[in-house]
mmCIF file of C-alpha atoms in Angstrom:
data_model
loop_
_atom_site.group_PDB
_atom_site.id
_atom_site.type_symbol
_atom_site.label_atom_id
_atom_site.label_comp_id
_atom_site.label_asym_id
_atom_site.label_seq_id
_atom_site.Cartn_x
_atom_site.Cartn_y
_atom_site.Cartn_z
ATOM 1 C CA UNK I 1 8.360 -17.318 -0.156
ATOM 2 C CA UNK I 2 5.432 -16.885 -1.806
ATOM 3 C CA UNK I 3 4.467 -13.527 -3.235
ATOM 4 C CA UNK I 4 1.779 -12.004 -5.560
ATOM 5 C CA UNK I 5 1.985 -11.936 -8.892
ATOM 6 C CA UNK I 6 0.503 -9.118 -11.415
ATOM 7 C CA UNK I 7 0.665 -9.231 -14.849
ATOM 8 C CA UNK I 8 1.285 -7.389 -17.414
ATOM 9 C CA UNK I 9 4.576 -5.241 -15.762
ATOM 10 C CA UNK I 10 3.479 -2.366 -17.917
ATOM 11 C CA UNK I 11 0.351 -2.121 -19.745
ATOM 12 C CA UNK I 12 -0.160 1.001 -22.614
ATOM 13 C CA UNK I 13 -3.446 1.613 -24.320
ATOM 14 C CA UNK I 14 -5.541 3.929 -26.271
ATOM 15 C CA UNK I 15 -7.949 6.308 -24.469
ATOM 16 C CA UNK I 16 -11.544 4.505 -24.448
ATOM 17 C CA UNK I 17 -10.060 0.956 -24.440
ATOM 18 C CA UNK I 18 -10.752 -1.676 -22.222
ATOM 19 C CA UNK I 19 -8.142 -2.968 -19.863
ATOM 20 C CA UNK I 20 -7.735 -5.842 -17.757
ATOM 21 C CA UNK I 21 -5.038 -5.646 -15.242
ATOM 22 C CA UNK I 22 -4.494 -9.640 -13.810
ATOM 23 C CA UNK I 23 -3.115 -10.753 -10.151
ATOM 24 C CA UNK I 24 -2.653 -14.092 -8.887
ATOM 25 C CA UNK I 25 -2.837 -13.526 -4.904
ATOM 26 C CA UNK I 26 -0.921 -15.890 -2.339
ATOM 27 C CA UNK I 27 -3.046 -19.332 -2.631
ATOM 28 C CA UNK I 28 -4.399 -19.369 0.786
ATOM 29 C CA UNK I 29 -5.078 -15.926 0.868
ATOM 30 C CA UNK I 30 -9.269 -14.858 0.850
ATOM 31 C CA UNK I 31 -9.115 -10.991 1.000
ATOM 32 C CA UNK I 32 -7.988 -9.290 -2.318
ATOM 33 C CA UNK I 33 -7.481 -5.589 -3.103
ATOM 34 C CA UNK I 34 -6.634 -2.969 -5.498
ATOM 35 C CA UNK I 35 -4.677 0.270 -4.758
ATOM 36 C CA UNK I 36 -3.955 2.923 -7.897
ATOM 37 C CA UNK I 37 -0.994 5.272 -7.672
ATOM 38 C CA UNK I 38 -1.004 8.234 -10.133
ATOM 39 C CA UNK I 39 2.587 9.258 -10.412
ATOM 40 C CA UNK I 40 4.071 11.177 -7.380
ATOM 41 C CA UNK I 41 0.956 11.149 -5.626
ATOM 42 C CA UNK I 42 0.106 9.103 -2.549
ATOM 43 C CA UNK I 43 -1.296 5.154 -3.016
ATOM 44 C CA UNK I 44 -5.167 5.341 -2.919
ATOM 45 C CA UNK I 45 -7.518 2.079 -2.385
ATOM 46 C CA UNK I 46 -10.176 1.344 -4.838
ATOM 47 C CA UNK I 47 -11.766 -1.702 -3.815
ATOM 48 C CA UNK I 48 -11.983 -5.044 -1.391
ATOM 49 C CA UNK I 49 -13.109 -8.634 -2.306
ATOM 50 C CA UNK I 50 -14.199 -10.982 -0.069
ATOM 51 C CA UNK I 51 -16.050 -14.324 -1.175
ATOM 52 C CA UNK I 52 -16.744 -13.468 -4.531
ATOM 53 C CA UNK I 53 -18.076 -10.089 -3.831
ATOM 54 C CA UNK I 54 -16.736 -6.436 -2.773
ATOM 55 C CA UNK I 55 -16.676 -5.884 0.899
ATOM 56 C CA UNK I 56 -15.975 -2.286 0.498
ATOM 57 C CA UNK I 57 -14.700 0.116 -2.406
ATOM 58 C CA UNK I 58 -13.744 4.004 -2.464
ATOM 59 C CA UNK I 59 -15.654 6.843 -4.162
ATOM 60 C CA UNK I 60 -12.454 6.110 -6.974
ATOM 61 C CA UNK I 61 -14.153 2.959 -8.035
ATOM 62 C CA UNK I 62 -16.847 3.901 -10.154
ATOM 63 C CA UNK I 63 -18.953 2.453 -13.067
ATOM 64 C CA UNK I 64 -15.972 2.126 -15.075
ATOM 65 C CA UNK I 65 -14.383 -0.059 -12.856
ATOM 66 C CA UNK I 66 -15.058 -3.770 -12.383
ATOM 67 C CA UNK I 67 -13.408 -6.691 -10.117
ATOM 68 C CA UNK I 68 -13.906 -10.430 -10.777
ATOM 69 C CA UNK I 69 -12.229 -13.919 -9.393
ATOM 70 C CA UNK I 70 -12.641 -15.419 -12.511
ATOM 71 C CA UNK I 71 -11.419 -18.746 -11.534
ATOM 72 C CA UNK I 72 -9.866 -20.153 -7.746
ATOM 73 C CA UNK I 73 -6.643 -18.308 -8.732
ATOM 74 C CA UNK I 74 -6.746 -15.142 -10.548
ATOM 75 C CA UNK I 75 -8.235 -11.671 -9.611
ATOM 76 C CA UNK I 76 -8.703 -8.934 -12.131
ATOM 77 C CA UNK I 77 -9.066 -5.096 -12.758
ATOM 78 C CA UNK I 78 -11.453 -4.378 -15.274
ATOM 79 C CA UNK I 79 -11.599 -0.460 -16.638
ATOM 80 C CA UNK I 80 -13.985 -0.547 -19.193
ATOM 81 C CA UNK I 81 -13.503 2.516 -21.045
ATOM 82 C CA UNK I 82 -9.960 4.540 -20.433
ATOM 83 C CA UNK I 83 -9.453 7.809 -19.628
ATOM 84 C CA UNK I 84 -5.902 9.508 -19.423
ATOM 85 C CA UNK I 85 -6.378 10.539 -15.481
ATOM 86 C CA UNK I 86 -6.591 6.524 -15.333
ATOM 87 C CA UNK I 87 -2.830 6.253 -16.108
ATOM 88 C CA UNK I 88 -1.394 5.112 -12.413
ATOM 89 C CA UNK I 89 0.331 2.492 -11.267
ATOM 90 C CA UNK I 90 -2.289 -0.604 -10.367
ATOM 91 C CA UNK I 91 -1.119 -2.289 -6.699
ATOM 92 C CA UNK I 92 -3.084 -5.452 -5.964
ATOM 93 C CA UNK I 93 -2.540 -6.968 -2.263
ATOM 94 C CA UNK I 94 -4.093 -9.963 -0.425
ATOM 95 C CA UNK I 95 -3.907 -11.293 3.110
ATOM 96 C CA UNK I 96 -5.468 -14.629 4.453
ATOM 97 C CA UNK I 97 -8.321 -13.275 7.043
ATOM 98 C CA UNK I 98 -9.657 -9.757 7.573
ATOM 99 C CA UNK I 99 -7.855 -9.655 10.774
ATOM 100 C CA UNK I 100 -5.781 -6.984 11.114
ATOM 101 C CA UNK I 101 -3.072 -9.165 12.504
ATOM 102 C CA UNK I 102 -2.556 -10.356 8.922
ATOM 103 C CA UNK I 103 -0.562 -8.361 6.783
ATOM 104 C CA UNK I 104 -1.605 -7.262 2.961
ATOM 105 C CA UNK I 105 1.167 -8.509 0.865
ATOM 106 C CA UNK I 106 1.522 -6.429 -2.361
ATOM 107 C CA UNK I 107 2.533 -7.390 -5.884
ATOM 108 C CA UNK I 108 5.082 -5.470 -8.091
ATOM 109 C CA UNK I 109 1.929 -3.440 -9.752
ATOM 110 C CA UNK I 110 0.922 -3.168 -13.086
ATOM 111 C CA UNK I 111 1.837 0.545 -14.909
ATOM 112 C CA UNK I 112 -1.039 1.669 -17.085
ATOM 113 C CA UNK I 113 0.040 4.405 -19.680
ATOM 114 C CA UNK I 114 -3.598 5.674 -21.582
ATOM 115 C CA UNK I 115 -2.371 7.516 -24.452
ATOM 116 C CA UNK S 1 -12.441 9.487 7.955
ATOM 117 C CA UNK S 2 -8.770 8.499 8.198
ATOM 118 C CA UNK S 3 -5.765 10.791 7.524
ATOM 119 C CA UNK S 4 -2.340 10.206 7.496
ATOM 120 C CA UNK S 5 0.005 13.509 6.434
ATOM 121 C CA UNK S 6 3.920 13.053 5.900
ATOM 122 C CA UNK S 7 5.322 16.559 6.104
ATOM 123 C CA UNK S 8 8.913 15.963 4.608
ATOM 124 C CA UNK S 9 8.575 15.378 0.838
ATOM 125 C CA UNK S 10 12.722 14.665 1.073
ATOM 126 C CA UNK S 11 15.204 13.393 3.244
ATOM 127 C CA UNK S 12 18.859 12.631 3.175
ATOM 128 C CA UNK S 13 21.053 10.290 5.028
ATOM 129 C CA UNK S 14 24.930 10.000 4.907
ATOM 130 C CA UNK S 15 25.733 6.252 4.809
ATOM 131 C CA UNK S 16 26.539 4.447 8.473
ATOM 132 C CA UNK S 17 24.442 7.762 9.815
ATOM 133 C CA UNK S 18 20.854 7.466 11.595
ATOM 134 C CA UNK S 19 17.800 9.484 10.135
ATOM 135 C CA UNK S 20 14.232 9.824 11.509
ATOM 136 C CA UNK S 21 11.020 9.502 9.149
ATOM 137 C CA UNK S 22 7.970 11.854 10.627
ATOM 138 C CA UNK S 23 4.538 10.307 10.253
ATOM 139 C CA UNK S 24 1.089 11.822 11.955
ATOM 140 C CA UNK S 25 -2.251 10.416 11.734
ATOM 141 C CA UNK S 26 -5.829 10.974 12.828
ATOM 142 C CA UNK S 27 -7.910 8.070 13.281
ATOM 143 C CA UNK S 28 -11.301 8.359 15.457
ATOM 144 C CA UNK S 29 -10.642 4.242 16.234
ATOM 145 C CA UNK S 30 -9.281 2.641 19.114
ATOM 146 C CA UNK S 31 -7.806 -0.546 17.622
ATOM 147 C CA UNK S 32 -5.868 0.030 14.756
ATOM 148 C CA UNK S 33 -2.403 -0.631 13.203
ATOM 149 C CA UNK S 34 0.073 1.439 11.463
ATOM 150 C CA UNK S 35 2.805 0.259 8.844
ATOM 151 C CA UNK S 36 5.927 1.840 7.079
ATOM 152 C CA UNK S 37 6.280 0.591 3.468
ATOM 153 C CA UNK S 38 9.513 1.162 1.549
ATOM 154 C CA UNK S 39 8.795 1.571 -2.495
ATOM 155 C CA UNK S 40 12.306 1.368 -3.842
ATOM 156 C CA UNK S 41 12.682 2.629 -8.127
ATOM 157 C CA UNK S 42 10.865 -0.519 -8.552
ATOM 158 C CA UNK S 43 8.200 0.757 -7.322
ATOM 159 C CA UNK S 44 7.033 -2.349 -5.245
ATOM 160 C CA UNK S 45 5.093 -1.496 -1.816
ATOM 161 C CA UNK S 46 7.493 -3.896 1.005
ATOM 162 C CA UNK S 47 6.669 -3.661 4.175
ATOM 163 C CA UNK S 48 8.831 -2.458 6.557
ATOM 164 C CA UNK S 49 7.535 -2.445 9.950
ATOM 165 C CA UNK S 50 3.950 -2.405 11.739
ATOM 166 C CA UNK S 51 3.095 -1.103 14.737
ATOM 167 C CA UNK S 52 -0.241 -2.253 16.996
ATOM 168 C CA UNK S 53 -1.720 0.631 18.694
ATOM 169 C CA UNK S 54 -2.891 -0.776 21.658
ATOM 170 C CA UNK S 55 0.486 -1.932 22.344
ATOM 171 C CA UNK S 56 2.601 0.922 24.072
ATOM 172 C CA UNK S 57 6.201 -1.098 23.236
ATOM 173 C CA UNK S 58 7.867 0.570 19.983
ATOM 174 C CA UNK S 59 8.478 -2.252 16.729
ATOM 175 C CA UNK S 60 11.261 -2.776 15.789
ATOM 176 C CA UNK S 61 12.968 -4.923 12.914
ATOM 177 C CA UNK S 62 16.681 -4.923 12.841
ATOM 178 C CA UNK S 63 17.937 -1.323 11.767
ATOM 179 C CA UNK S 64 14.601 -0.244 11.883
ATOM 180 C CA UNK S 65 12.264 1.413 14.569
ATOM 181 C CA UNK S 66 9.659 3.326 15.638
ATOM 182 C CA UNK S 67 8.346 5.967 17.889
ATOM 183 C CA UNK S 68 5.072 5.550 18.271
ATOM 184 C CA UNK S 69 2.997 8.520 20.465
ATOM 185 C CA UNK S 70 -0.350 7.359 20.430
ATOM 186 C CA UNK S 71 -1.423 10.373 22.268
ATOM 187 C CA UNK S 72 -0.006 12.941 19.887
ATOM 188 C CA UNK S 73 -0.843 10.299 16.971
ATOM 189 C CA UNK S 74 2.583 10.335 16.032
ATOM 190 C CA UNK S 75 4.785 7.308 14.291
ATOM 191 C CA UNK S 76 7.977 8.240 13.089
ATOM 192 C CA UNK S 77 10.700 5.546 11.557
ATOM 193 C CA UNK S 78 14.175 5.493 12.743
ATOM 194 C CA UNK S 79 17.045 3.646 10.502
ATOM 195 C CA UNK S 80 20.030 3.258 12.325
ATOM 196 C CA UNK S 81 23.484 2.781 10.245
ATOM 197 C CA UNK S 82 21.992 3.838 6.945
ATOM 198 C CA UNK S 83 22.679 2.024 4.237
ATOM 199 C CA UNK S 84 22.397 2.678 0.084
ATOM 200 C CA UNK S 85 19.852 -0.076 -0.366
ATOM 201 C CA UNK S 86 17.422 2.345 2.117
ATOM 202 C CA UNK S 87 16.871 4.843 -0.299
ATOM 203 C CA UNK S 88 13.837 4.784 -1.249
ATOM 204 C CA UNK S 89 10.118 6.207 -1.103
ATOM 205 C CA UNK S 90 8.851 5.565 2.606
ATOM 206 C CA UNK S 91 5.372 5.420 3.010
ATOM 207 C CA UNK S 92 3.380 5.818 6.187
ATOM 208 C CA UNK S 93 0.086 3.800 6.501
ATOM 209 C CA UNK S 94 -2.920 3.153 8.553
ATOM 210 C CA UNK S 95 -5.480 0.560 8.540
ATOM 211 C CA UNK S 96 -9.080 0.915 11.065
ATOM 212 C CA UNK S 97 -11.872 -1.336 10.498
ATOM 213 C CA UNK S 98 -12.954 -2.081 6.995
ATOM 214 C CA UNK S 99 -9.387 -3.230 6.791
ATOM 215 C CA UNK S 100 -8.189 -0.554 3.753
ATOM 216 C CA UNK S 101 -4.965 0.975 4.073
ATOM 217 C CA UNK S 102 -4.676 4.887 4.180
ATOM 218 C CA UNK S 103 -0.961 5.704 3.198
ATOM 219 C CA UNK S 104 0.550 9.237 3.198
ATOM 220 C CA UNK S 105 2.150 11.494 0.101
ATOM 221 C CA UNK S 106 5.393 9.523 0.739
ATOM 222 C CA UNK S 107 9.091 10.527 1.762
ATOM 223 C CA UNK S 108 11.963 9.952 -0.721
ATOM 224 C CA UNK S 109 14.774 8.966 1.459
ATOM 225 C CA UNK S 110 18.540 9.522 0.100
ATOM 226 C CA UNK S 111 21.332 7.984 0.931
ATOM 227 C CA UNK S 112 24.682 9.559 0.412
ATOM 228 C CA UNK S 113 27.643 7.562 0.260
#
């Protein structure tokens, strides 16, 4: 079955680093997303892609934040300077249309530690 | 703005037994669809069951169902014969136009042998 992938499993870094957090969506899939969940909290969305641009992104996604399709395969999380609040698990999800019929499958997430 | 509020932080199941997951929500839309995801220690986000609103039948997927009260907002998860792969976190989810999901603080589910 095929399933998205993130990479790294667990990322750690130094406050004020940059980070890039990688996910290869389901091939046919053409929506793309990232959720954050800080530990025991709720999941929280941070941003849609659609055709090489954001369709829609929450008050969470700042300046600091940045999404890209670099290539046809591979979407990534860009935080550009780390904070501790930004440790979380990363959730990235895609789904073939915007209809709501289709399902957003999630990957495994990535788990940022800012030290 | 969407909300969706899970009032038991904890729950616990004896093994074979049935337990009910509460869910509420408050959505101003008329078409929209809500999900249970199950986040085992893994902490992966697998979906358990969805639920159309403008269909008035309850999902269901094996051992699992729902009762879905549109007109209280309500969407609570039934698992029948409990098993110790179910425990988990159980999240409770929404999704309106502009197709983001709006999950709630989560349930940890226990199951006791």
């Amino acid at each position: 079955e095929p399933e998205v992938t993130q990479t790294p499993s667990h990322q750690v870094t130094q406050m004020g680093q940059e980070v890039i957090l990688r996910c290869v969506p389901i091939s046919n899939h053409l929506y793309f997303y990232w959720y954050r969940q800080i530990l025991g909290q709720k999941v929280e969305f941070l941003v849609s892609f659609y055709n090489n641009e954001i369709s829609e992104k929450s008050e969470i996604f700042d300046d600091q934040f940045s999404v890209e399709r670099p290539d046809g395969s591979n979407f990534t999380l860009k935080i550009r300077s780390t904070k501790l609040e930004d440790s979380a698990m990363y959730f990235c999800a895609s789904r073939v249309t915007s209809g709501r019929r289709n399902i957003q499958y999630f990957g495994a997430g990535t788990r940022l530690s800012v030290l | 703005a969407q909300t969706v509020t899970q009032s038991q932080p904890e729950m616990s199941v004896q093994e074979a037994e049935t337990v009910t997951l509460s869910c509420t929500y408050d959505t101003s839309e008329s078409d929209y669809y809500l999900f249970w995801y199950k986040q085992p220690p893994s902490r992966q986000m697998i979906l358990v069951i969805r639920q159309e609103a403008y269909k008035q039948q309850n999902a269901t997927e094996n051992r699992f169902s729902v009762n879905f009260q549109k007109a209280a907002k309500s969407f609570s998860l039934k698992i029948s014969d409990s098993q110790l792969g179910d425990a988990a976190m159980y999240f409770c989810a929404s999704e309106t136009s502009g197709s983001r999901l709006t999950f709630g603080e989560g349930t940890q589910l226990t199951v006791n042998p």
